[in-house]
Short mmCIF file of C-alpha atoms in Angstrom, two decimals:
data_model
loop_
_atom_site.label_atom_id
_atom_site.label_comp_id
_atom_site.label_asym_id
_atom_site.label_seq_id
_atom_site.Cartn_x
_atom_site.Cartn_y
_atom_site.Cartn_z
CA ALA A 1344 -0.08 -9.70 15.91
CA GLN A 1345 1.81 -7.44 13.56
CA SER A 1346 1.57 -3.70 13.74
CA VAL A 1347 3.53 -0.70 12.67
CA THR A 1348 3.78 2.78 14.27
CA GLN A 1349 5.13 5.83 12.54
CA LEU A 1350 6.28 8.11 15.29
CA ASP A 1351 5.78 11.41 13.51
CA SER A 1352 2.73 12.40 11.55
CA HIS A 1353 4.51 15.50 10.05
CA VAL A 1354 8.19 16.21 9.50
CA SER A 1355 9.55 19.46 8.08
CA VAL A 1356 13.18 19.87 6.93
CA SER A 1357 15.06 22.35 4.92
CA GLU A 1358 16.40 21.48 1.49
CA GLY A 1359 19.89 20.00 1.75
CA THR A 1360 19.50 18.85 5.33
CA PRO A 1361 19.12 15.25 6.48
CA VAL A 1362 15.78 13.41 6.60
CA LEU A 1363 14.73 11.02 9.35
CA LEU A 1364 11.33 9.34 9.32
CA ARG A 1365 10.83 6.96 12.30
CA CYS A 1366 9.03 3.68 12.28
CA ASN A 1367 8.61 1.04 14.89
CA TYR A 1368 7.11 -2.34 14.24
CA SER A 1369 5.69 -5.28 16.16
CA SER A 1370 5.97 -8.80 14.74
CA SER A 1371 5.79 -12.26 16.27
CA TYR A 1372 8.22 -13.57 13.59
CA SER A 1373 10.99 -12.23 11.38
CA PRO A 1374 9.18 -9.61 9.38
CA SER A 1375 9.41 -8.14 5.96
CA LEU A 1376 9.37 -4.43 6.11
CA PHE A 1377 8.81 -1.74 3.43
CA TRP A 1378 8.77 1.95 2.89
CA TYR A 1379 6.41 3.36 0.29
CA VAL A 1380 6.09 6.93 -0.89
CA GLN A 1381 3.00 8.68 -2.19
CA HIS A 1382 3.33 12.04 -3.90
CA PRO A 1383 0.26 14.26 -4.01
CA ASN A 1384 -2.48 12.87 -6.23
CA LYS A 1385 -0.14 10.00 -7.22
CA GLY A 1386 -0.07 6.29 -6.55
CA LEU A 1387 2.12 4.32 -4.23
CA GLN A 1388 5.76 3.72 -5.09
CA LEU A 1389 8.05 1.25 -3.26
CA LEU A 1390 11.09 2.98 -1.93
CA LEU A 1391 12.84 -0.01 -0.36
CA LYS A 1392 12.22 -3.29 1.37
CA TYR A 1393 13.84 -5.45 4.02
CA THR A 1394 13.48 -9.25 3.77
CA SER A 1395 16.01 -10.69 6.28
CA ALA A 1396 19.10 -10.04 4.22
CA ALA A 1397 21.39 -7.03 4.92
CA THR A 1398 20.07 -4.89 7.81
CA LEU A 1399 20.97 -1.65 5.97
CA VAL A 1400 18.74 -1.37 2.92
CA LYS A 1401 19.29 1.04 0.17
CA GLY A 1402 16.43 2.23 -1.91
CA ILE A 1403 15.62 4.60 -4.68
CA ASN A 1404 16.19 8.39 -4.73
CA GLY A 1405 19.01 8.17 -2.16
CA PHE A 1406 16.88 6.81 0.70
CA GLU A 1407 17.98 4.01 3.01
CA ALA A 1408 16.61 2.31 6.10
CA GLU A 1409 18.22 0.27 8.81
CA PHE A 1410 16.56 -2.73 10.38
CA LYS A 1411 17.29 -2.88 14.14
CA LYS A 1412 15.78 -5.89 15.71
CA SER A 1413 16.75 -4.97 19.21
CA GLU A 1414 14.86 -1.69 18.89
CA THR A 1415 12.14 -3.08 16.59
CA SER A 1416 12.74 -0.08 14.33
CA PHE A 1417 13.05 0.53 10.63
CA HIS A 1418 13.76 4.23 10.30
CA LEU A 1419 14.04 5.82 6.89
CA THR A 1420 16.84 8.30 6.19
CA LYS A 1421 18.32 10.43 3.47
CA PRO A 1422 21.47 12.52 3.83
CA SER A 1423 20.23 15.56 1.93
CA ALA A 1424 16.60 16.45 1.30
CA HIS A 1425 15.43 17.60 -2.11
CA MET A 1426 12.28 19.59 -2.80
CA SER A 1427 10.92 16.65 -4.84
CA ASP A 1428 11.05 14.50 -1.68
CA ALA A 1429 7.96 16.28 -0.29
CA ALA A 1430 5.38 13.58 -0.06
CA GLU A 1431 3.65 11.09 2.25
CA TYR A 1432 5.73 8.15 3.45
CA PHE A 1433 4.38 4.90 4.69
CA CYS A 1434 6.14 2.24 6.75
CA VAL A 1435 4.66 -1.24 6.11
CA VAL A 1436 5.10 -4.63 7.71
CA SER A 1437 4.02 -7.85 6.19
CA ALA A 1438 1.67 -10.04 8.18
CA ARG A 1439 0.39 -13.53 7.70
CA ALA A 1440 -3.23 -14.39 8.48
CA GLY A 1441 -3.97 -17.91 7.37
CA ASN A 1442 -3.26 -18.02 3.64
CA ASN A 1443 -3.27 -14.30 3.37
CA ARG A 1444 0.05 -12.47 3.54
CA LYS A 1445 -1.05 -8.92 3.67
CA LEU A 1446 0.56 -5.60 4.35
CA ILE A 1447 -0.09 -3.64 7.58
CA TRP A 1448 0.33 0.02 6.95
CA GLY A 1449 1.46 2.76 9.23
CA LEU A 1450 -0.62 5.92 9.17
CA GLY A 1451 1.95 7.81 7.24
CA THR A 1452 4.39 10.68 7.77
CA SER A 1453 3.99 13.79 5.77
CA LEU A 1454 7.41 15.25 4.78
CA ALA A 1455 7.63 18.92 3.95
CA VAL A 1456 10.85 20.28 2.43
CA ASN A 1457 11.38 24.00 2.75
CA PRO A 1458 13.57 26.01 0.39
CA GLU B 632 6.09 -2.36 -18.98
CA ALA B 633 5.01 -4.16 -15.79
CA GLN B 634 1.99 -2.44 -14.37
CA VAL B 635 -1.34 -2.54 -12.58
CA THR B 636 -4.09 -0.48 -14.22
CA GLN B 637 -7.33 0.71 -12.71
CA ASN B 638 -10.35 2.34 -14.22
CA PRO B 639 -11.88 4.75 -13.81
CA ARG B 640 -9.37 7.01 -12.05
CA TYR B 641 -12.01 9.30 -10.74
CA LEU B 642 -15.75 8.63 -10.21
CA ILE B 643 -18.63 10.57 -8.73
CA THR B 644 -21.80 8.58 -8.19
CA VAL B 645 -25.01 8.64 -6.10
CA THR B 646 -26.05 6.41 -3.27
CA GLY B 647 -27.37 3.06 -4.38
CA LYS B 648 -26.14 3.14 -8.02
CA LYS B 649 -24.08 -0.03 -8.67
CA LEU B 650 -20.59 0.55 -9.88
CA THR B 651 -17.50 -1.52 -10.80
CA VAL B 652 -13.88 -0.46 -10.61
CA THR B 653 -11.74 -2.55 -12.87
CA CYS B 654 -8.16 -3.72 -12.11
CA SER B 655 -5.81 -5.47 -14.45
CA GLN B 656 -2.14 -6.58 -14.17
CA ASN B 657 0.19 -7.81 -16.83
CA MET B 658 2.72 -9.61 -14.65
CA ASN B 659 1.01 -12.95 -14.39
CA HIS B 660 0.77 -12.51 -10.61
CA GLU B 661 -1.30 -15.00 -8.62
CA TYR B 662 -2.08 -12.68 -5.72
CA MET B 663 -4.27 -9.58 -6.11
CA SER B 664 -5.88 -7.37 -3.53
CA TRP B 665 -7.92 -4.22 -3.00
CA TYR B 666 -7.26 -1.51 -0.43
CA ARG B 667 -8.98 1.67 0.55
CA GLN B 668 -7.14 4.65 1.85
CA ASP B 669 -8.80 7.11 4.27
CA PRO B 670 -7.29 10.05 6.17
CA GLY B 671 -6.15 9.01 9.61
CA LEU B 672 -6.77 5.36 8.93
CA GLY B 673 -4.08 4.51 6.43
CA LEU B 674 -4.60 1.70 3.86
CA ARG B 675 -6.90 -1.14 4.78
CA GLN B 676 -7.37 -4.31 2.83
CA ILE B 677 -10.84 -4.90 1.48
CA TYR B 678 -10.52 -8.23 -0.33
CA TYR B 679 -7.77 -10.39 -1.69
CA SER B 680 -7.39 -13.20 -4.15
CA MET B 681 -4.83 -15.96 -4.03
CA ASN B 682 -5.57 -17.12 -7.59
CA VAL B 683 -8.32 -17.56 -10.05
CA GLU B 684 -11.68 -18.27 -8.44
CA VAL B 685 -10.10 -17.93 -4.96
CA THR B 686 -11.11 -14.82 -3.08
CA ASP B 687 -11.40 -13.96 0.61
CA LYS B 688 -12.30 -11.03 2.86
CA GLY B 689 -9.74 -8.62 4.15
CA ASP B 690 -10.23 -6.21 7.04
CA VAL B 691 -13.09 -4.09 5.66
CA PRO B 692 -15.11 -6.18 3.18
CA GLU B 693 -18.60 -4.89 4.07
CA GLY B 694 -20.38 -3.33 1.09
CA TYR B 695 -17.93 -4.70 -1.48
CA LYS B 696 -17.79 -7.77 -3.81
CA VAL B 697 -15.05 -9.07 -5.95
CA SER B 698 -14.52 -11.70 -8.57
CA ARG B 699 -11.48 -13.41 -10.09
CA LYS B 700 -12.50 -15.22 -13.31
CA GLU B 701 -9.20 -14.52 -15.01
CA LYS B 702 -5.76 -14.24 -13.57
CA ARG B 703 -5.09 -10.71 -14.82
CA ASN B 704 -8.30 -9.10 -13.71
CA PHE B 705 -9.74 -8.40 -10.24
CA PRO B 706 -12.75 -6.00 -10.38
CA LEU B 707 -14.16 -4.43 -7.25
CA ILE B 708 -17.93 -4.17 -7.17
CA LEU B 709 -20.08 -1.82 -5.10
CA GLU B 710 -23.64 -3.17 -5.36
CA SER B 711 -25.21 -0.27 -3.52
CA PRO B 712 -22.67 2.45 -2.75
CA SER B 713 -23.07 4.61 0.30
CA PRO B 714 -21.35 7.87 1.27
CA ASN B 715 -19.05 6.02 3.74
CA GLN B 716 -17.48 4.34 0.81
CA THR B 717 -16.14 7.60 -0.47
CA SER B 718 -12.46 6.87 -0.52
CA LEU B 719 -9.30 6.36 -2.52
CA TYR B 720 -9.08 2.80 -3.72
CA PHE B 721 -5.90 0.88 -4.72
CA CYS B 722 -5.60 -2.37 -6.49
CA ALA B 723 -2.40 -4.35 -5.94
CA SER B 724 -0.76 -7.50 -7.25
CA ARG B 725 2.22 -9.54 -6.34
CA SER B 726 3.92 -12.82 -7.15
CA GLY B 727 4.31 -15.70 -4.72
CA GLY B 728 7.53 -16.78 -3.03
CA SER B 729 9.64 -15.24 -0.36
CA ARG B 730 10.97 -12.33 -2.32
CA TRP B 731 7.68 -10.84 -3.41
CA THR B 732 7.05 -7.18 -4.03
CA GLN B 733 3.58 -5.72 -4.20
CA TYR B 734 2.75 -3.43 -7.11
CA PHE B 735 0.04 -0.86 -6.84
CA GLY B 736 -2.28 0.61 -9.38
CA PRO B 737 -2.55 4.45 -9.68
CA GLY B 738 -5.67 4.60 -7.48
CA THR B 739 -9.34 5.34 -8.06
CA ARG B 740 -10.85 8.33 -6.26
CA LEU B 741 -14.52 7.65 -5.50
CA LEU B 742 -17.08 10.15 -4.28
CA VAL B 743 -20.52 8.79 -3.32
CA LEU B 744 -23.13 11.50 -2.91
#
């Protein structure tokens, strides 16, 4: 069965410092992995996705994530945090159940960016 | 502009009063689904639809109905809402194939009193 674990429920960084949001996954086959962001009172926006191509995936707003099969990880990083990055971040793995290919969501990591 | 729209965005209702949340997409996607988001539980799939007239239960279907009479629309129906259905609801759609991306609507915040 597929599952995803976000290792930190809250992360706080200072503006201009690096961001690391950790995600481990479990999948019985080669997974598709995603990071979504949700700003307060906003919808869900896709940051980036991995679908078995390059293991280092670049997304929007300077974010990137590296797929490491040996570690079953898909951590999200950004070199320099901006105030506008404060949001909830979700790591997601695709799962197949019969004809349904659905998304399994992590519980989210709340990122705070301090001035 | 490619988008998924939901209406209403906010809704306060009372227990037992039937309501419908509409969802529409303009990308000609075959696959549509509904999720609810609750604190500490993340997003959970309620129902999904592979195409017109093809729907099936997700992880938390109890208390909900859906229909897919047209490709672009996928309404979520609460026949007799209860307070435990107070939640944030998202509609999503995606195309088929191996390089799919799921697009989400803006969300509907529902409060059942």
